[in-house]
Structures are given as C-alpha cells and as structure tokens.
Amino acid sequence: MKTFVINPSSIIKNWYLLDASGQTLGRFASKIAMLLMGKHKCLYTNNFDVGDYVIIINAKKIIVSGNKNKDKLYYSHSGYMGGLKIINFEKLLITHPDRIIFHAVKGMLPKNILGNKMLKKLKIYNLNEHVHVAQKPEKLEGF
C-alpha cells in the first residue's frame, strides 16, 4: 500500500452559508468547527488546513438551553490591574451577538497556528445579509 500525501495546492475550499436562528449554541458551534477543520472531507489531514469557509447569518437569534441566559459568563481582561470584565450571555447577546458564536467555535478548534488560520475562515453576521455574495456560498439546510 502506498502512502498518500496531500498537495496543498490541490485542496478545494468551498463557501458555506449557515443560518443561526433557532439553533442551540453548542451543537451549532461543533458543526461549524467540523466544517472549518475539514473533517467532513475524505482528504482530511490534521497537519493541513483542508477546511472550508463558513458564513453565519442571524447570530443574534442563537439560543441556549436551561438557565444559561443568566448564568453563562464571558470574561475579558484589559491587561491592567483590575481590568477584568465579566458579562453574562443576555447582555452579550444584545451588544455583540457575533462574539458568542466566535468564542464557542474558538474553543472547539486546535490551540495552535493552524487553529488560528481556521478561525480566520469564519465570517459571522448579526443580520440576514452578508457581503460574500461574490463567493456564491452554498446554503446548508437542516445542519
């Protein structure tokens, strides 16, 4: 049996459009991470970026189960003494709904340079419109 090695120039990257309205955060983020890593392809290799581009619309309509609306906390730090800021899910959903999906997907990707490259292929929009019409994204229904 011969060893198969992927040529990076032969990787075809598609664009996918996903609608976040009514989706549960964790399950939706895991599917996005799978698309970004390329695990849905038969050519998946963990040392190459074979994943696709993902566009998410209606990020403000994402839902969580249970009491996570009030209990789920997001932390940020300015780097200065006493610079810790804590905000819960409800307030972050009002101010920056795109950051909720971004943080969920970021936690599911590899923590290295390759994971950072994968995360740059994620485009999140709060409304129903996006600016990537020229890429002709394929809409995934029931994903």
Short mmCIF file of N, CA and C in Angstrom, two decimals:
data_model
loop_
_atom_site.label_atom_id
_atom_site.label_comp_id
_atom_site.label_asym_id
_atom_site.label_seq_id
_atom_site.Cartn_x
_atom_site.Cartn_y
_atom_site.Cartn_z
N MET A 1 0.83 -1.17 0.00
CA MET A 1 0.00 0.00 0.00
C MET A 1 0.89 1.24 0.00
N LYS A 2 0.57 2.20 -0.84
CA LYS A 2 1.35 3.42 -0.95
C LYS A 2 0.83 4.47 0.02
N THR A 3 1.73 5.32 0.48
CA THR A 3 1.36 6.41 1.36
C THR A 3 0.86 7.58 0.53
N PHE A 4 -0.26 8.16 0.95
CA PHE A 4 -0.86 9.28 0.24
C PHE A 4 -0.52 10.56 1.00
N VAL A 5 0.04 11.54 0.29
CA VAL A 5 0.36 12.83 0.88
C VAL A 5 -0.40 13.91 0.12
N ILE A 6 -1.06 14.79 0.87
CA ILE A 6 -1.85 15.84 0.25
C ILE A 6 -0.95 16.95 -0.27
N ASN A 7 -1.24 17.41 -1.48
CA ASN A 7 -0.58 18.57 -2.03
C ASN A 7 -1.44 19.79 -1.68
N PRO A 8 -0.91 20.77 -0.95
CA PRO A 8 -1.74 21.91 -0.53
C PRO A 8 -2.38 22.68 -1.68
N SER A 9 -1.79 22.64 -2.85
CA SER A 9 -2.38 23.36 -3.99
C SER A 9 -3.59 22.64 -4.57
N SER A 10 -3.79 21.36 -4.22
CA SER A 10 -4.92 20.61 -4.76
C SER A 10 -6.15 20.66 -3.86
N ILE A 11 -6.08 21.37 -2.75
CA ILE A 11 -7.21 21.44 -1.82
C ILE A 11 -8.22 22.45 -2.35
N ILE A 12 -9.46 22.02 -2.47
CA ILE A 12 -10.55 22.89 -2.92
C ILE A 12 -11.33 23.34 -1.69
N LYS A 13 -11.45 24.66 -1.54
CA LYS A 13 -12.16 25.21 -0.37
C LYS A 13 -13.47 25.83 -0.84
N ASN A 14 -14.56 25.33 -0.28
CA ASN A 14 -15.89 25.80 -0.62
C ASN A 14 -16.35 26.84 0.40
N TRP A 15 -17.40 27.55 0.06
CA TRP A 15 -18.03 28.52 0.95
C TRP A 15 -19.40 27.99 1.33
N TYR A 16 -19.70 27.97 2.63
CA TYR A 16 -20.98 27.51 3.12
C TYR A 16 -21.67 28.62 3.89
N LEU A 17 -22.99 28.69 3.77
CA LEU A 17 -23.82 29.68 4.46
C LEU A 17 -24.71 28.94 5.44
N LEU A 18 -24.64 29.33 6.73
CA LEU A 18 -25.44 28.71 7.77
C LEU A 18 -26.29 29.77 8.47
N ASP A 19 -27.52 29.41 8.78
CA ASP A 19 -28.43 30.32 9.49
C ASP A 19 -28.48 29.90 10.95
N ALA A 20 -28.19 30.82 11.86
CA ALA A 20 -28.12 30.51 13.29
C ALA A 20 -29.44 30.69 14.00
N SER A 21 -30.49 31.10 13.32
CA SER A 21 -31.74 31.37 14.01
C SER A 21 -32.37 30.07 14.52
N GLY A 22 -32.63 30.03 15.83
CA GLY A 22 -33.24 28.87 16.46
C GLY A 22 -32.29 27.72 16.75
N GLN A 23 -31.01 27.87 16.49
CA GLN A 23 -30.03 26.82 16.72
C GLN A 23 -29.50 26.88 18.15
N THR A 24 -29.21 25.72 18.74
CA THR A 24 -28.60 25.65 20.05
C THR A 24 -27.10 25.92 19.91
N LEU A 25 -26.55 26.73 20.80
CA LEU A 25 -25.19 27.24 20.65
C LEU A 25 -24.14 26.14 20.54
N GLY A 26 -24.08 25.21 21.47
CA GLY A 26 -23.02 24.20 21.49
C GLY A 26 -23.06 23.26 20.30
N ARG A 27 -24.25 22.78 19.98
CA ARG A 27 -24.38 21.86 18.85
C ARG A 27 -24.06 22.54 17.53
N PHE A 28 -24.49 23.79 17.41
CA PHE A 28 -24.23 24.56 16.20
C PHE A 28 -22.73 24.85 16.06
N ALA A 29 -22.07 25.20 17.17
CA ALA A 29 -20.64 25.51 17.13
C ALA A 29 -19.81 24.29 16.78
N SER A 30 -20.21 23.11 17.24
CA SER A 30 -19.45 21.91 16.92
C SER A 30 -19.54 21.57 15.43
N LYS A 31 -20.68 21.83 14.81
CA LYS A 31 -20.82 21.59 13.38
C LYS A 31 -19.99 22.60 12.58
N ILE A 32 -19.94 23.83 13.05
CA ILE A 32 -19.12 24.85 12.39
C ILE A 32 -17.65 24.48 12.48
N ALA A 33 -17.21 24.03 13.65
CA ALA A 33 -15.81 23.64 13.84
C ALA A 33 -15.44 22.47 12.92
N MET A 34 -16.37 21.55 12.73
CA MET A 34 -16.10 20.42 11.84
C MET A 34 -15.90 20.90 10.40
N LEU A 35 -16.71 21.87 9.96
CA LEU A 35 -16.56 22.40 8.61
C LEU A 35 -15.25 23.18 8.46
N LEU A 36 -14.89 23.96 9.49
CA LEU A 36 -13.66 24.76 9.42
C LEU A 36 -12.41 23.87 9.39
N MET A 37 -12.44 22.76 10.12
CA MET A 37 -11.29 21.84 10.15
C MET A 37 -11.23 20.96 8.91
N GLY A 38 -12.37 20.73 8.27
CA GLY A 38 -12.39 19.89 7.09
C GLY A 38 -12.62 18.43 7.40
N LYS A 39 -13.16 18.12 8.56
CA LYS A 39 -13.37 16.73 8.95
C LYS A 39 -14.47 16.05 8.15
N HIS A 40 -15.25 16.82 7.41
CA HIS A 40 -16.31 16.25 6.58
C HIS A 40 -15.77 15.78 5.23
N LYS A 41 -14.51 16.06 4.95
CA LYS A 41 -13.91 15.67 3.67
C LYS A 41 -13.13 14.38 3.81
N CYS A 42 -13.03 13.65 2.71
CA CYS A 42 -12.27 12.40 2.74
C CYS A 42 -10.77 12.67 2.72
N LEU A 43 -10.36 13.88 2.36
CA LEU A 43 -8.94 14.23 2.32
C LEU A 43 -8.46 14.87 3.62
N TYR A 44 -9.20 14.71 4.72
CA TYR A 44 -8.84 15.36 5.98
C TYR A 44 -7.48 14.88 6.46
N THR A 45 -6.64 15.85 6.76
CA THR A 45 -5.34 15.60 7.36
C THR A 45 -5.16 16.65 8.46
N ASN A 46 -4.71 16.20 9.63
CA ASN A 46 -4.68 17.13 10.75
C ASN A 46 -3.54 18.14 10.69
N ASN A 47 -2.59 17.98 9.79
CA ASN A 47 -1.49 18.94 9.71
C ASN A 47 -1.62 19.90 8.53
N PHE A 48 -2.76 19.85 7.82
CA PHE A 48 -3.05 20.80 6.74
C PHE A 48 -4.41 21.45 7.00
N ASP A 49 -4.55 22.64 6.50
CA ASP A 49 -5.83 23.33 6.59
C ASP A 49 -6.65 22.97 5.36
N VAL A 50 -7.48 21.94 5.48
CA VAL A 50 -8.30 21.50 4.35
C VAL A 50 -9.75 21.92 4.50
N GLY A 51 -10.06 22.70 5.54
CA GLY A 51 -11.43 23.11 5.82
C GLY A 51 -11.96 24.15 4.87
N ASP A 52 -13.24 24.44 5.01
CA ASP A 52 -13.94 25.36 4.13
C ASP A 52 -14.23 26.67 4.85
N TYR A 53 -14.69 27.65 4.08
CA TYR A 53 -15.10 28.94 4.64
C TYR A 53 -16.55 28.81 5.10
N VAL A 54 -16.88 29.43 6.23
CA VAL A 54 -18.23 29.35 6.78
C VAL A 54 -18.73 30.76 7.05
N ILE A 55 -19.93 31.06 6.52
CA ILE A 55 -20.60 32.34 6.76
C ILE A 55 -21.82 32.05 7.63
N ILE A 56 -21.95 32.78 8.73
CA ILE A 56 -23.08 32.60 9.63
C ILE A 56 -23.90 33.87 9.63
N ILE A 57 -25.20 33.73 9.40
CA ILE A 57 -26.11 34.88 9.44
C ILE A 57 -27.08 34.70 10.62
N ASN A 58 -27.73 35.78 11.04
CA ASN A 58 -28.68 35.79 12.15
C ASN A 58 -28.05 35.30 13.45
N ALA A 59 -26.88 35.79 13.78
CA ALA A 59 -26.19 35.38 15.00
C ALA A 59 -26.95 35.82 16.25
N LYS A 60 -27.76 36.87 16.14
CA LYS A 60 -28.48 37.35 17.31
C LYS A 60 -29.66 36.47 17.68
N LYS A 61 -29.98 35.47 16.86
CA LYS A 61 -31.11 34.59 17.12
C LYS A 61 -30.67 33.22 17.65
N ILE A 62 -29.43 33.10 18.12
CA ILE A 62 -28.93 31.85 18.69
C ILE A 62 -29.57 31.65 20.06
N ILE A 63 -29.78 30.40 20.45
CA ILE A 63 -30.40 30.12 21.74
C ILE A 63 -29.51 29.19 22.56
N VAL A 64 -29.74 29.18 23.86
CA VAL A 64 -29.07 28.26 24.77
C VAL A 64 -30.14 27.60 25.63
N SER A 65 -29.83 26.44 26.19
CA SER A 65 -30.82 25.72 26.98
C SER A 65 -30.64 26.02 28.47
N GLY A 66 -31.67 25.77 29.23
CA GLY A 66 -31.60 25.92 30.68
C GLY A 66 -31.50 27.37 31.12
N ASN A 67 -30.78 27.59 32.21
CA ASN A 67 -30.62 28.93 32.77
C ASN A 67 -29.36 29.63 32.27
N LYS A 68 -28.82 29.17 31.16
CA LYS A 68 -27.57 29.74 30.67
C LYS A 68 -27.71 31.19 30.24
N ASN A 69 -28.93 31.66 29.97
CA ASN A 69 -29.12 33.07 29.62
C ASN A 69 -28.57 33.98 30.71
N LYS A 70 -28.79 33.61 31.96
CA LYS A 70 -28.34 34.44 33.07
C LYS A 70 -27.05 33.93 33.68
N ASP A 71 -26.80 32.62 33.62
CA ASP A 71 -25.67 32.02 34.33
C ASP A 71 -24.38 31.97 33.53
N LYS A 72 -24.46 31.91 32.21
CA LYS A 72 -23.25 31.79 31.38
C LYS A 72 -22.52 33.12 31.34
N LEU A 73 -21.24 33.10 31.71
CA LEU A 73 -20.45 34.33 31.81
C LEU A 73 -19.31 34.32 30.80
N TYR A 74 -18.99 35.50 30.30
CA TYR A 74 -17.87 35.69 29.38
C TYR A 74 -16.90 36.67 30.03
N TYR A 75 -15.62 36.33 30.00
CA TYR A 75 -14.59 37.12 30.66
C TYR A 75 -13.69 37.78 29.62
N SER A 76 -13.25 38.99 29.92
CA SER A 76 -12.22 39.66 29.11
C SER A 76 -11.35 40.45 30.07
N HIS A 77 -10.10 40.61 29.71
CA HIS A 77 -9.16 41.32 30.57
C HIS A 77 -8.38 42.31 29.73
N SER A 78 -8.23 43.53 30.26
CA SER A 78 -7.53 44.58 29.54
C SER A 78 -6.01 44.44 29.63
N GLY A 79 -5.52 43.67 30.60
CA GLY A 79 -4.09 43.52 30.79
C GLY A 79 -3.58 44.38 31.92
N TYR A 80 -4.40 45.28 32.42
CA TYR A 80 -4.02 46.14 33.54
C TYR A 80 -4.58 45.58 34.85
N MET A 81 -4.04 46.05 35.95
CA MET A 81 -4.52 45.63 37.27
C MET A 81 -6.00 46.00 37.41
N GLY A 82 -6.81 45.05 37.83
CA GLY A 82 -8.24 45.29 38.00
C GLY A 82 -8.98 45.43 36.69
N GLY A 83 -8.41 44.94 35.60
CA GLY A 83 -9.01 45.11 34.28
C GLY A 83 -9.91 43.97 33.85
N LEU A 84 -10.34 43.12 34.78
CA LEU A 84 -11.21 42.00 34.44
C LEU A 84 -12.65 42.50 34.24
N LYS A 85 -13.24 42.13 33.10
CA LYS A 85 -14.62 42.50 32.81
C LYS A 85 -15.41 41.21 32.64
N ILE A 86 -16.56 41.15 33.29
CA ILE A 86 -17.42 39.97 33.23
C ILE A 86 -18.78 40.41 32.71
N ILE A 87 -19.29 39.68 31.69
CA ILE A 87 -20.60 39.99 31.12
C ILE A 87 -21.34 38.66 30.92
N ASN A 88 -22.65 38.66 31.17
CA ASN A 88 -23.39 37.42 31.02
C ASN A 88 -23.93 37.29 29.58
N PHE A 89 -24.53 36.14 29.31
CA PHE A 89 -24.98 35.80 27.95
C PHE A 89 -26.02 36.79 27.43
N GLU A 90 -26.99 37.16 28.28
CA GLU A 90 -28.07 38.05 27.84
C GLU A 90 -27.54 39.40 27.36
N LYS A 91 -26.65 39.99 28.13
CA LYS A 91 -26.12 41.31 27.77
C LYS A 91 -25.22 41.23 26.54
N LEU A 92 -24.44 40.15 26.43
CA LEU A 92 -23.57 39.99 25.27
C LEU A 92 -24.39 39.74 24.01
N LEU A 93 -25.53 39.07 24.15
CA LEU A 93 -26.40 38.82 23.01
C LEU A 93 -27.00 40.12 22.48
N ILE A 94 -27.22 41.08 23.36
CA ILE A 94 -27.75 42.37 22.94
C ILE A 94 -26.67 43.22 22.29
N THR A 95 -25.47 43.26 22.90
CA THR A 95 -24.42 44.16 22.42
C THR A 95 -23.60 43.58 21.28
N HIS A 96 -23.07 42.36 21.44
CA HIS A 96 -22.20 41.74 20.43
C HIS A 96 -22.56 40.27 20.24
N PRO A 97 -23.63 39.95 19.53
CA PRO A 97 -24.01 38.54 19.37
C PRO A 97 -23.03 37.71 18.57
N ASP A 98 -22.22 38.35 17.73
CA ASP A 98 -21.24 37.59 16.95
C ASP A 98 -20.14 37.01 17.83
N ARG A 99 -19.82 37.65 18.95
CA ARG A 99 -18.76 37.16 19.83
C ARG A 99 -19.15 35.87 20.53
N ILE A 100 -20.43 35.63 20.72
CA ILE A 100 -20.88 34.41 21.38
C ILE A 100 -20.51 33.20 20.55
N ILE A 101 -20.86 33.23 19.27
CA ILE A 101 -20.53 32.11 18.38
C ILE A 101 -19.03 32.02 18.17
N PHE A 102 -18.34 33.16 18.06
CA PHE A 102 -16.90 33.16 17.87
C PHE A 102 -16.19 32.44 19.01
N HIS A 103 -16.55 32.74 20.26
CA HIS A 103 -15.89 32.11 21.41
C HIS A 103 -16.21 30.63 21.50
N ALA A 104 -17.45 30.26 21.15
CA ALA A 104 -17.82 28.85 21.20
C ALA A 104 -17.04 28.03 20.17
N VAL A 105 -16.90 28.56 18.97
CA VAL A 105 -16.17 27.84 17.91
C VAL A 105 -14.68 27.84 18.21
N LYS A 106 -14.15 28.94 18.72
CA LYS A 106 -12.72 29.04 19.03
C LYS A 106 -12.30 27.97 20.04
N GLY A 107 -13.17 27.68 21.00
CA GLY A 107 -12.85 26.66 21.99
C GLY A 107 -12.85 25.26 21.43
N MET A 108 -13.44 25.04 20.26
CA MET A 108 -13.51 23.71 19.67
C MET A 108 -12.47 23.47 18.59
N LEU A 109 -11.67 24.48 18.28
CA LEU A 109 -10.62 24.33 17.28
C LEU A 109 -9.28 24.06 17.95
N PRO A 110 -8.28 23.55 17.21
CA PRO A 110 -6.97 23.32 17.81
C PRO A 110 -6.34 24.62 18.31
N LYS A 111 -5.61 24.51 19.40
CA LYS A 111 -4.97 25.69 20.01
C LYS A 111 -3.54 25.82 19.48
N ASN A 112 -3.41 26.15 18.21
CA ASN A 112 -2.10 26.35 17.60
C ASN A 112 -2.26 27.29 16.39
N ILE A 113 -1.20 27.44 15.62
CA ILE A 113 -1.22 28.35 14.47
C ILE A 113 -2.25 27.90 13.43
N LEU A 114 -2.37 26.60 13.26
CA LEU A 114 -3.33 26.07 12.29
C LEU A 114 -4.77 26.38 12.72
N GLY A 115 -5.04 26.32 14.02
CA GLY A 115 -6.36 26.68 14.52
C GLY A 115 -6.68 28.15 14.29
N ASN A 116 -5.66 29.01 14.41
CA ASN A 116 -5.87 30.44 14.13
C ASN A 116 -6.19 30.67 12.66
N LYS A 117 -5.55 29.92 11.76
CA LYS A 117 -5.85 30.03 10.34
C LYS A 117 -7.27 29.57 10.04
N MET A 118 -7.71 28.53 10.73
CA MET A 118 -9.07 28.03 10.53
C MET A 118 -10.09 29.05 11.01
N LEU A 119 -9.80 29.71 12.12
CA LEU A 119 -10.73 30.67 12.70
C LEU A 119 -10.90 31.90 11.81
N LYS A 120 -9.89 32.23 11.01
CA LYS A 120 -10.00 33.38 10.10
C LYS A 120 -10.95 33.10 8.95
N LYS A 121 -11.32 31.84 8.73
CA LYS A 121 -12.25 31.50 7.66
C LYS A 121 -13.70 31.54 8.13
N LEU A 122 -13.92 31.96 9.37
CA LEU A 122 -15.27 32.07 9.92
C LEU A 122 -15.73 33.51 9.82
N LYS A 123 -16.87 33.73 9.16
CA LYS A 123 -17.45 35.07 8.99
C LYS A 123 -18.83 35.07 9.65
N ILE A 124 -19.03 35.97 10.63
CA ILE A 124 -20.27 35.99 11.41
C ILE A 124 -20.96 37.33 11.23
N TYR A 125 -22.28 37.29 10.94
CA TYR A 125 -23.07 38.50 10.76
C TYR A 125 -24.33 38.41 11.62
N ASN A 126 -24.71 39.55 12.21
CA ASN A 126 -25.85 39.59 13.12
C ASN A 126 -27.19 39.60 12.39
N LEU A 127 -27.21 40.10 11.19
CA LEU A 127 -28.45 40.22 10.43
C LEU A 127 -28.55 39.15 9.36
N ASN A 128 -29.53 39.29 8.49
CA ASN A 128 -29.78 38.29 7.45
C ASN A 128 -28.93 38.52 6.20
N GLU A 129 -28.21 39.64 6.12
CA GLU A 129 -27.39 39.92 4.94
C GLU A 129 -25.91 39.66 5.24
N HIS A 130 -25.18 39.38 4.17
CA HIS A 130 -23.73 39.24 4.27
C HIS A 130 -23.11 39.83 3.01
N VAL A 131 -21.81 40.09 3.05
CA VAL A 131 -21.14 40.76 1.93
C VAL A 131 -20.40 39.78 1.01
N HIS A 132 -20.58 38.48 1.22
CA HIS A 132 -19.83 37.48 0.45
C HIS A 132 -20.68 36.87 -0.66
N VAL A 133 -21.43 37.70 -1.36
CA VAL A 133 -22.28 37.21 -2.44
C VAL A 133 -21.44 36.74 -3.63
N ALA A 134 -20.31 37.38 -3.85
CA ALA A 134 -19.47 37.04 -4.99
C ALA A 134 -18.87 35.64 -4.88
N GLN A 135 -18.74 35.12 -3.66
CA GLN A 135 -18.17 33.78 -3.47
C GLN A 135 -19.19 32.68 -3.72
N LYS A 136 -20.46 33.05 -3.90
CA LYS A 136 -21.56 32.10 -4.16
C LYS A 136 -21.58 30.98 -3.12
N PRO A 137 -21.87 31.33 -1.86
CA PRO A 137 -21.86 30.28 -0.83
C PRO A 137 -23.03 29.32 -1.00
N GLU A 138 -22.78 28.08 -0.64
CA GLU A 138 -23.79 27.04 -0.71
C GLU A 138 -24.53 27.02 0.62
N LYS A 139 -25.85 27.17 0.59
CA LYS A 139 -26.63 27.22 1.83
C LYS A 139 -26.88 25.81 2.32
N LEU A 140 -26.50 25.54 3.57
CA LEU A 140 -26.72 24.23 4.18
C LEU A 140 -27.99 24.29 5.03
N GLU A 141 -28.99 23.52 4.65
CA GLU A 141 -30.26 23.49 5.38
C GLU A 141 -30.25 22.30 6.34
N GLY A 142 -30.87 22.48 7.49
CA GLY A 142 -31.00 21.40 8.46
C GLY A 142 -29.68 20.90 8.98
N PHE A 143 -28.74 21.78 9.13
CA PHE A 143 -27.39 21.35 9.53
C PHE A 143 -27.22 21.49 10.99
#
